[in-house]
Short mmCIF file of C-alpha atoms in Angstrom, two decimals:
data_model
loop_
_atom_site.label_atom_id
_atom_site.label_comp_id
_atom_site.label_asym_id
_atom_site.label_seq_id
_atom_site.Cartn_x
_atom_site.Cartn_y
_atom_site.Cartn_z
CA UNK A 21 44.74 -35.60 44.50
CA UNK A 22 43.29 -34.86 47.92
CA UNK A 23 42.14 -31.34 48.81
CA UNK A 24 43.74 -31.58 52.25
CA UNK A 25 47.22 -30.43 51.24
CA UNK A 26 45.79 -27.42 49.48
CA UNK A 27 43.39 -26.28 52.19
CA UNK A 28 45.95 -27.26 54.78
CA UNK A 29 47.83 -24.07 53.91
CA UNK A 30 44.99 -22.11 55.47
CA UNK A 31 44.90 -21.76 59.23
CA UNK A 32 41.73 -22.02 61.28
CA UNK A 33 41.65 -18.22 61.50
CA UNK A 34 41.88 -17.97 57.70
CA UNK A 35 39.09 -20.51 57.24
CA UNK A 36 36.92 -18.60 59.71
CA UNK A 37 37.68 -15.34 57.88
CA UNK A 38 36.90 -17.00 54.55
CA UNK A 39 33.49 -18.12 55.85
CA UNK A 40 32.71 -14.65 57.22
CA UNK A 41 33.76 -13.10 53.92
CA UNK A 42 31.46 -15.45 52.01
CA UNK A 43 28.49 -14.64 54.26
CA UNK A 44 29.14 -10.91 53.87
CA UNK A 45 29.25 -11.29 50.09
CA UNK A 46 25.92 -13.13 50.03
CA UNK A 47 24.09 -10.80 52.42
CA UNK A 48 25.79 -7.52 51.50
CA UNK A 49 22.66 -5.61 50.51
CA UNK A 50 20.68 -6.87 53.51
CA UNK A 51 23.45 -5.75 55.86
CA UNK A 52 23.80 -2.31 54.26
CA UNK A 53 20.05 -1.63 54.12
CA UNK A 54 19.36 -2.89 57.62
CA UNK A 55 18.99 0.62 59.03
CA UNK A 56 19.14 2.72 55.85
CA UNK A 57 16.11 4.26 54.07
CA UNK A 58 15.12 2.00 51.18
CA UNK A 59 14.60 4.98 48.85
CA UNK A 60 18.12 6.30 49.50
CA UNK A 61 19.43 4.17 46.62
CA UNK A 62 22.53 6.24 45.85
CA UNK A 63 24.07 5.85 49.30
CA UNK A 64 23.02 2.20 49.56
CA UNK A 65 24.49 1.19 46.19
CA UNK A 66 27.76 2.95 46.97
CA UNK A 67 28.17 1.05 50.24
CA UNK A 68 27.12 -2.26 48.67
CA UNK A 69 29.73 -2.11 45.91
CA UNK A 70 32.43 -0.89 48.29
CA UNK A 71 31.84 -3.87 50.56
CA UNK A 72 31.70 -6.31 47.64
CA UNK A 73 34.97 -4.96 46.26
CA UNK A 74 36.62 -5.71 49.61
CA UNK A 75 35.10 -9.22 49.52
CA UNK A 76 36.45 -9.97 46.04
CA UNK A 77 39.94 -8.68 46.97
CA UNK A 78 40.01 -10.97 50.00
CA UNK A 79 38.87 -13.95 47.92
CA UNK A 80 41.74 -13.23 45.52
CA UNK A 81 44.20 -13.17 48.40
CA UNK A 82 42.94 -16.51 49.73
CA UNK A 83 43.16 -18.02 46.24
CA UNK A 84 46.83 -17.10 45.95
CA UNK A 85 47.50 -18.30 49.47
CA UNK A 86 46.15 -21.78 48.58
CA UNK A 87 48.87 -22.23 45.97
CA UNK A 88 51.71 -20.01 47.11
CA UNK A 89 51.36 -19.48 50.86
CA UNK A 90 54.15 -17.46 52.47
CA UNK A 91 53.53 -13.77 52.81
CA UNK A 92 49.93 -14.06 51.60
CA UNK A 93 48.96 -15.22 55.09
CA UNK A 94 49.84 -11.78 56.49
CA UNK A 95 48.13 -10.14 53.55
CA UNK A 96 44.92 -12.10 54.11
CA UNK A 97 44.87 -11.19 57.80
CA UNK A 98 45.48 -7.58 56.90
CA UNK A 99 42.50 -7.72 54.54
CA UNK A 100 40.39 -9.33 57.24
CA UNK A 101 41.37 -6.56 59.64
CA UNK A 102 40.33 -3.91 57.13
CA UNK A 103 37.05 -5.70 56.46
CA UNK A 104 36.21 -5.96 60.15
CA UNK A 105 37.17 -2.33 60.67
CA UNK A 106 34.93 -1.29 57.76
CA UNK A 107 31.99 -3.23 59.17
CA UNK A 108 32.52 -1.96 62.73
CA UNK A 109 32.79 1.67 61.58
CA UNK A 110 29.59 1.36 59.54
CA UNK A 111 27.79 -0.36 62.42
CA UNK A 112 28.84 2.39 64.84
CA UNK A 113 27.81 4.96 62.23
CA UNK A 114 24.32 3.39 62.19
CA UNK A 115 24.10 3.50 65.99
CA UNK A 116 25.25 7.12 66.09
CA UNK A 117 22.85 8.33 63.41
CA UNK A 118 20.00 6.49 65.13
CA UNK A 119 20.79 8.20 68.43
CA UNK A 120 22.05 11.64 67.39
CA UNK A 121 20.71 11.95 63.85
CA UNK A 122 17.13 12.65 62.91
CA UNK A 123 14.53 11.45 60.45
CA UNK A 124 13.03 13.98 58.07
CA UNK A 125 10.51 13.67 55.27
CA UNK A 126 11.84 15.54 52.28
CA UNK A 127 9.59 15.96 49.25
CA UNK A 128 7.66 12.81 50.08
CA UNK A 129 10.75 10.67 50.84
CA UNK A 130 11.89 9.79 54.37
CA UNK A 131 15.62 10.27 55.03
CA UNK A 132 17.73 9.63 58.11
CA UNK A 133 20.06 12.62 58.14
CA UNK A 134 23.21 13.66 59.95
CA UNK A 135 23.53 16.34 62.61
CA UNK A 136 26.49 18.28 63.94
CA UNK A 137 26.79 15.92 66.92
CA UNK A 138 26.61 12.74 64.82
CA UNK A 139 29.31 13.92 62.42
CA UNK A 140 31.62 14.86 65.31
CA UNK A 141 31.26 11.35 66.76
CA UNK A 142 31.76 9.81 63.30
CA UNK A 143 34.98 11.76 62.86
CA UNK A 144 36.27 10.61 66.26
CA UNK A 145 35.43 6.99 65.40
CA UNK A 146 37.29 7.23 62.10
CA UNK A 147 40.40 8.59 63.84
CA UNK A 148 40.31 5.95 66.60
CA UNK A 149 39.65 3.15 64.09
CA UNK A 150 42.57 4.26 61.94
CA UNK A 151 44.93 4.17 64.93
CA UNK A 152 43.71 0.73 66.04
CA UNK A 153 43.93 -0.73 62.51
CA UNK A 154 47.45 0.67 62.10
CA UNK A 155 48.60 -0.98 65.35
CA UNK A 156 47.01 -4.33 64.43
CA UNK A 157 48.49 -4.34 60.91
CA UNK A 158 51.97 -3.52 62.25
CA UNK A 159 51.70 -6.47 64.65
CA UNK A 160 50.48 -8.79 61.87
CA UNK A 161 53.54 -8.03 59.78
CA UNK A 162 55.86 -8.19 62.78
CA UNK A 163 57.34 -4.74 62.33
CA UNK A 164 56.77 -3.55 65.87
CA UNK A 165 60.17 -1.87 65.80
CA UNK A 166 58.45 0.94 63.96
CA UNK A 167 56.89 2.00 67.25
CA UNK A 168 60.39 2.63 68.59
CA UNK A 169 61.23 5.15 65.91
CA UNK A 170 59.66 8.46 65.02
CA UNK A 171 60.14 7.98 61.30
CA UNK A 172 56.79 6.24 60.77
CA UNK A 173 54.80 8.70 62.83
CA UNK A 174 56.67 11.54 61.19
CA UNK A 175 55.90 10.12 57.77
CA UNK A 176 52.21 9.86 58.61
CA UNK A 177 52.16 13.44 59.85
CA UNK A 178 53.86 14.60 56.66
CA UNK A 179 51.27 12.74 54.55
CA UNK A 180 48.41 14.26 56.53
CA UNK A 181 49.87 17.75 56.28
CA UNK A 182 50.65 17.51 52.57
CA UNK A 183 47.13 16.29 51.74
CA UNK A 184 45.24 18.65 54.02
CA UNK A 185 44.20 20.85 51.09
CA UNK A 186 42.22 17.91 49.69
CA UNK A 187 40.37 16.64 52.76
CA UNK A 188 40.45 19.39 55.40
CA UNK A 189 38.37 22.15 53.68
CA UNK A 190 35.37 19.93 52.92
CA UNK A 191 35.44 18.35 56.40
CA UNK A 192 35.66 21.68 58.21
CA UNK A 193 33.02 23.29 56.00
CA UNK A 194 30.75 20.27 56.42
CA UNK A 195 30.88 20.62 60.21
CA UNK A 196 30.21 24.35 59.92
CA UNK A 197 27.20 23.78 57.66
CA UNK A 198 25.77 21.26 60.13
CA UNK A 199 26.50 23.54 63.09
CA UNK A 200 24.97 26.68 61.55
CA UNK A 201 21.85 24.84 60.40
CA UNK A 202 21.19 27.19 57.47
CA UNK A 203 21.58 24.43 54.87
CA UNK A 204 19.92 21.60 56.73
CA UNK A 205 18.10 18.59 55.26
CA UNK A 206 14.69 19.64 53.97
CA UNK A 207 15.60 23.29 53.39
CA UNK A 208 15.06 24.84 49.95
CA UNK A 209 18.09 26.82 48.80
CA UNK A 210 19.04 28.86 45.77
CA UNK A 211 22.65 29.24 44.60
CA UNK A 212 22.61 31.62 41.63
CA UNK A 213 26.23 31.08 40.59
CA UNK A 214 25.62 27.33 40.33
CA UNK A 215 22.19 27.81 38.68
CA UNK A 216 20.69 25.65 41.41
CA UNK A 217 17.33 25.74 43.15
CA UNK A 218 17.06 22.56 45.17
CA UNK A 219 16.03 20.83 48.37
CA UNK A 220 18.84 19.75 50.68
CA UNK A 221 18.93 15.98 51.25
CA UNK A 222 22.06 15.29 53.30
CA UNK A 223 25.25 16.95 54.50
CA UNK A 224 28.24 14.75 55.33
CA UNK A 225 31.83 15.59 56.22
CA UNK A 226 32.84 15.80 52.55
CA UNK A 227 29.82 16.77 50.46
CA UNK A 228 26.21 17.95 50.40
CA UNK A 229 23.52 16.23 48.36
CA UNK A 230 20.67 18.21 46.81
CA UNK A 231 17.62 17.32 44.72
CA UNK A 232 17.09 19.82 41.91
CA UNK A 233 13.48 21.05 41.97
CA UNK A 234 13.38 21.41 38.18
CA UNK A 235 14.89 18.13 37.02
CA UNK A 236 14.46 16.06 40.23
CA UNK A 237 18.05 14.89 39.79
CA UNK A 238 20.35 14.36 42.78
CA UNK A 239 23.26 16.82 42.70
CA UNK A 240 26.38 16.35 44.84
CA UNK A 241 28.53 19.41 45.64
CA UNK A 242 31.69 19.58 47.82
CA UNK A 243 31.09 21.37 51.11
CA UNK A 244 33.79 23.96 50.48
CA UNK A 245 32.06 25.02 47.24
CA UNK A 246 28.70 25.30 48.99
CA UNK A 247 30.03 27.54 51.77
CA UNK A 248 31.95 29.76 49.34
CA UNK A 249 28.77 30.50 47.39
CA UNK A 250 25.99 32.99 48.04
CA UNK A 251 23.06 30.95 49.37
CA UNK A 252 19.44 32.08 49.51
CA UNK A 253 17.41 30.03 51.98
CA UNK A 254 13.93 29.98 50.42
CA UNK A 255 12.32 27.68 52.97
CA UNK A 256 12.46 30.26 55.76
CA UNK A 257 9.34 32.05 54.54
CA UNK A 258 6.41 33.48 56.54
CA UNK A 259 3.20 31.58 57.20
CA UNK A 260 1.66 32.98 54.02
CA UNK A 261 4.27 31.13 51.99
CA UNK A 262 7.16 31.95 49.69
CA UNK A 263 6.66 35.01 47.51
CA UNK A 264 7.28 34.37 43.81
CA UNK A 265 6.54 36.44 40.71
CA UNK A 266 6.22 36.27 36.94
CA UNK A 267 6.87 39.25 34.65
CA UNK A 268 4.83 40.00 31.51
CA UNK A 269 5.76 42.47 28.78
CA UNK A 270 2.57 44.06 27.49
CA UNK A 271 2.53 46.72 24.79
CA UNK A 272 1.60 50.35 25.34
CA UNK A 273 -1.95 51.48 24.74
CA UNK A 274 -3.71 48.89 26.93
CA UNK A 275 -5.69 50.38 29.81
CA UNK A 276 -4.31 49.78 33.31
CA UNK A 277 -7.64 48.44 34.58
CA UNK A 278 -7.79 45.96 31.72
CA UNK A 279 -4.31 44.56 32.41
CA UNK A 280 -5.01 44.30 36.15
CA UNK A 281 -8.23 42.40 35.50
CA UNK A 282 -6.43 40.10 33.07
CA UNK A 283 -3.63 39.25 35.52
CA UNK A 284 -6.10 38.76 38.38
CA UNK A 285 -7.97 36.20 36.28
CA UNK A 286 -4.64 34.54 35.46
CA UNK A 287 -3.95 34.15 39.17
CA UNK A 288 -7.46 32.86 39.95
CA UNK A 289 -7.32 30.20 37.22
CA UNK A 290 -3.81 29.14 38.31
CA UNK A 291 -5.06 28.73 41.90
CA UNK A 292 -7.75 26.35 40.67
CA UNK A 293 -5.22 24.27 38.70
CA UNK A 294 -2.35 24.27 41.22
CA UNK A 295 -3.10 23.75 44.93
CA UNK A 296 0.37 24.85 46.05
CA UNK A 297 -0.54 28.51 45.38
CA UNK A 298 -1.93 30.28 48.45
CA UNK A 299 -5.44 31.39 47.46
CA UNK A 300 -5.94 33.23 50.75
CA UNK A 301 -3.08 35.62 50.03
CA UNK A 302 -4.22 38.01 47.32
CA UNK A 303 -1.90 38.40 44.35
CA UNK A 304 -0.08 41.70 43.93
CA UNK A 305 0.09 43.36 40.54
CA UNK A 306 2.58 46.18 39.88
CA UNK A 307 4.46 47.88 37.05
CA UNK A 308 8.21 47.38 37.41
CA UNK A 309 9.45 49.06 34.22
CA UNK A 310 8.28 51.23 31.36
CA UNK A 311 10.52 49.80 28.69
CA UNK A 312 11.34 50.90 25.17
CA UNK A 313 8.88 48.52 23.54
CA UNK A 314 6.54 47.42 26.35
CA UNK A 315 5.43 47.87 29.93
CA UNK A 316 6.76 45.20 32.31
CA UNK A 317 3.95 44.04 34.60
CA UNK A 318 4.71 41.84 37.59
CA UNK A 319 2.28 39.30 39.04
CA UNK A 320 3.42 38.40 42.57
CA UNK A 321 1.89 35.38 44.30
CA UNK A 322 2.61 33.18 47.32
CA UNK A 323 3.41 29.45 47.33
CA UNK A 324 2.43 27.36 50.36
CA UNK A 325 4.23 24.16 49.35
CA UNK A 326 7.74 25.32 48.52
CA UNK A 327 8.61 21.95 46.97
CA UNK A 328 6.16 22.85 44.17
CA UNK A 329 7.36 26.39 43.44
CA UNK A 330 8.12 25.54 39.80
CA UNK A 331 4.75 23.81 39.40
CA UNK A 332 3.12 27.03 40.57
CA UNK A 333 5.13 29.08 38.07
CA UNK A 334 4.21 26.71 35.25
CA UNK A 335 0.51 27.03 36.19
CA UNK A 336 0.71 30.85 36.10
CA UNK A 337 2.33 30.84 32.66
CA UNK A 338 -0.19 28.35 31.27
CA UNK A 339 -3.14 30.35 32.56
CA UNK A 340 -1.67 33.55 31.11
CA UNK A 341 -1.30 31.98 27.68
CA UNK A 342 -4.82 30.50 27.66
CA UNK A 343 -6.50 33.73 28.82
CA UNK A 344 -4.47 35.84 26.41
CA UNK A 345 -6.09 33.90 23.56
CA UNK A 346 -9.52 34.99 24.85
CA UNK A 347 -8.63 38.67 25.16
CA UNK A 348 -7.04 41.39 23.10
CA UNK A 349 -3.94 41.46 25.32
CA UNK A 350 -0.86 40.06 23.57
CA UNK A 351 2.02 38.66 25.64
CA UNK A 352 4.63 38.90 22.90
CA UNK A 353 6.83 41.98 23.16
CA UNK A 354 5.92 44.35 20.34
CA UNK A 355 8.65 45.83 18.13
CA UNK A 356 8.25 49.59 17.92
CA UNK A 357 10.05 52.16 15.80
CA UNK A 358 9.92 55.91 15.99
CA UNK A 359 10.84 57.73 12.75
CA UNK A 360 12.12 61.27 12.95
CA UNK A 361 10.57 63.57 10.39
CA UNK A 362 13.17 65.80 8.75
CA UNK A 363 11.75 68.65 6.75
CA UNK A 364 13.48 69.42 3.54
CA UNK A 365 14.90 72.86 3.19
#
């Protein structure tokens, strides 16, 4: 049997769309990574699989059209319209972020990040693209009478209003985060209620991506949750660096001068082992509490490279343990009891 009758069900437009769809499927990753940072694998993989899913859906539509025809022609053109719209929106997004975004090196990795202006333009493009796609799809299906009634527009407004609690808060909060600039890419933040100390990677209209400084994992949090939390911006520290401290519980009976000398040596050895600690800023040693079982001593130090604040803390603790083995100062909290003497009558 000849292939002509089968492929004859496809118009020249469908054949052109099929060829474009095939090329997009083959070169998906190259297209997505054309202007994206190579190391930003999470965002790249998400876009790659989204585009491939659209490709496979369109191939399925064309397959059914070969054998059944009819309404699948409109469906295939609708899919082509959505595919073109997706590609155009992403291409415009690339142009906008190249013009209005900025490139920042965050913890050794270069990221191209959004700004308030770029997200505003992206939002406008999404709205305009949605309107254009809606008009084209209505014309493809030949239901232009919908333009003459308010029922369709009313229905769309009802859908937007009823779903505003899902999309509006994150979008509004995302724009506010970008506008305020407190949680900008590269900043180190601490959110105690989320047990998070992390570097900010990217803020979009819906979510903010962080890299946890302890685990190095990427953490994604909705914008509304970020703005409703108490945020400490650690990166806005003076030239001397970010002040950090470690507390030690040392038993009573040890001379003050001896403890101060011990903690000073701890700081000096940690400076030699960890370059992120500011050696030019002398450590500060104070007593913060006279507890029931021990005296709480605090060793305050300054970190120049805030991305390594946990490395600095680990170096302090290691030095304290090693030097404690060479001295008579124990770091374990002693257990003390006071017995009342009751004289017998």
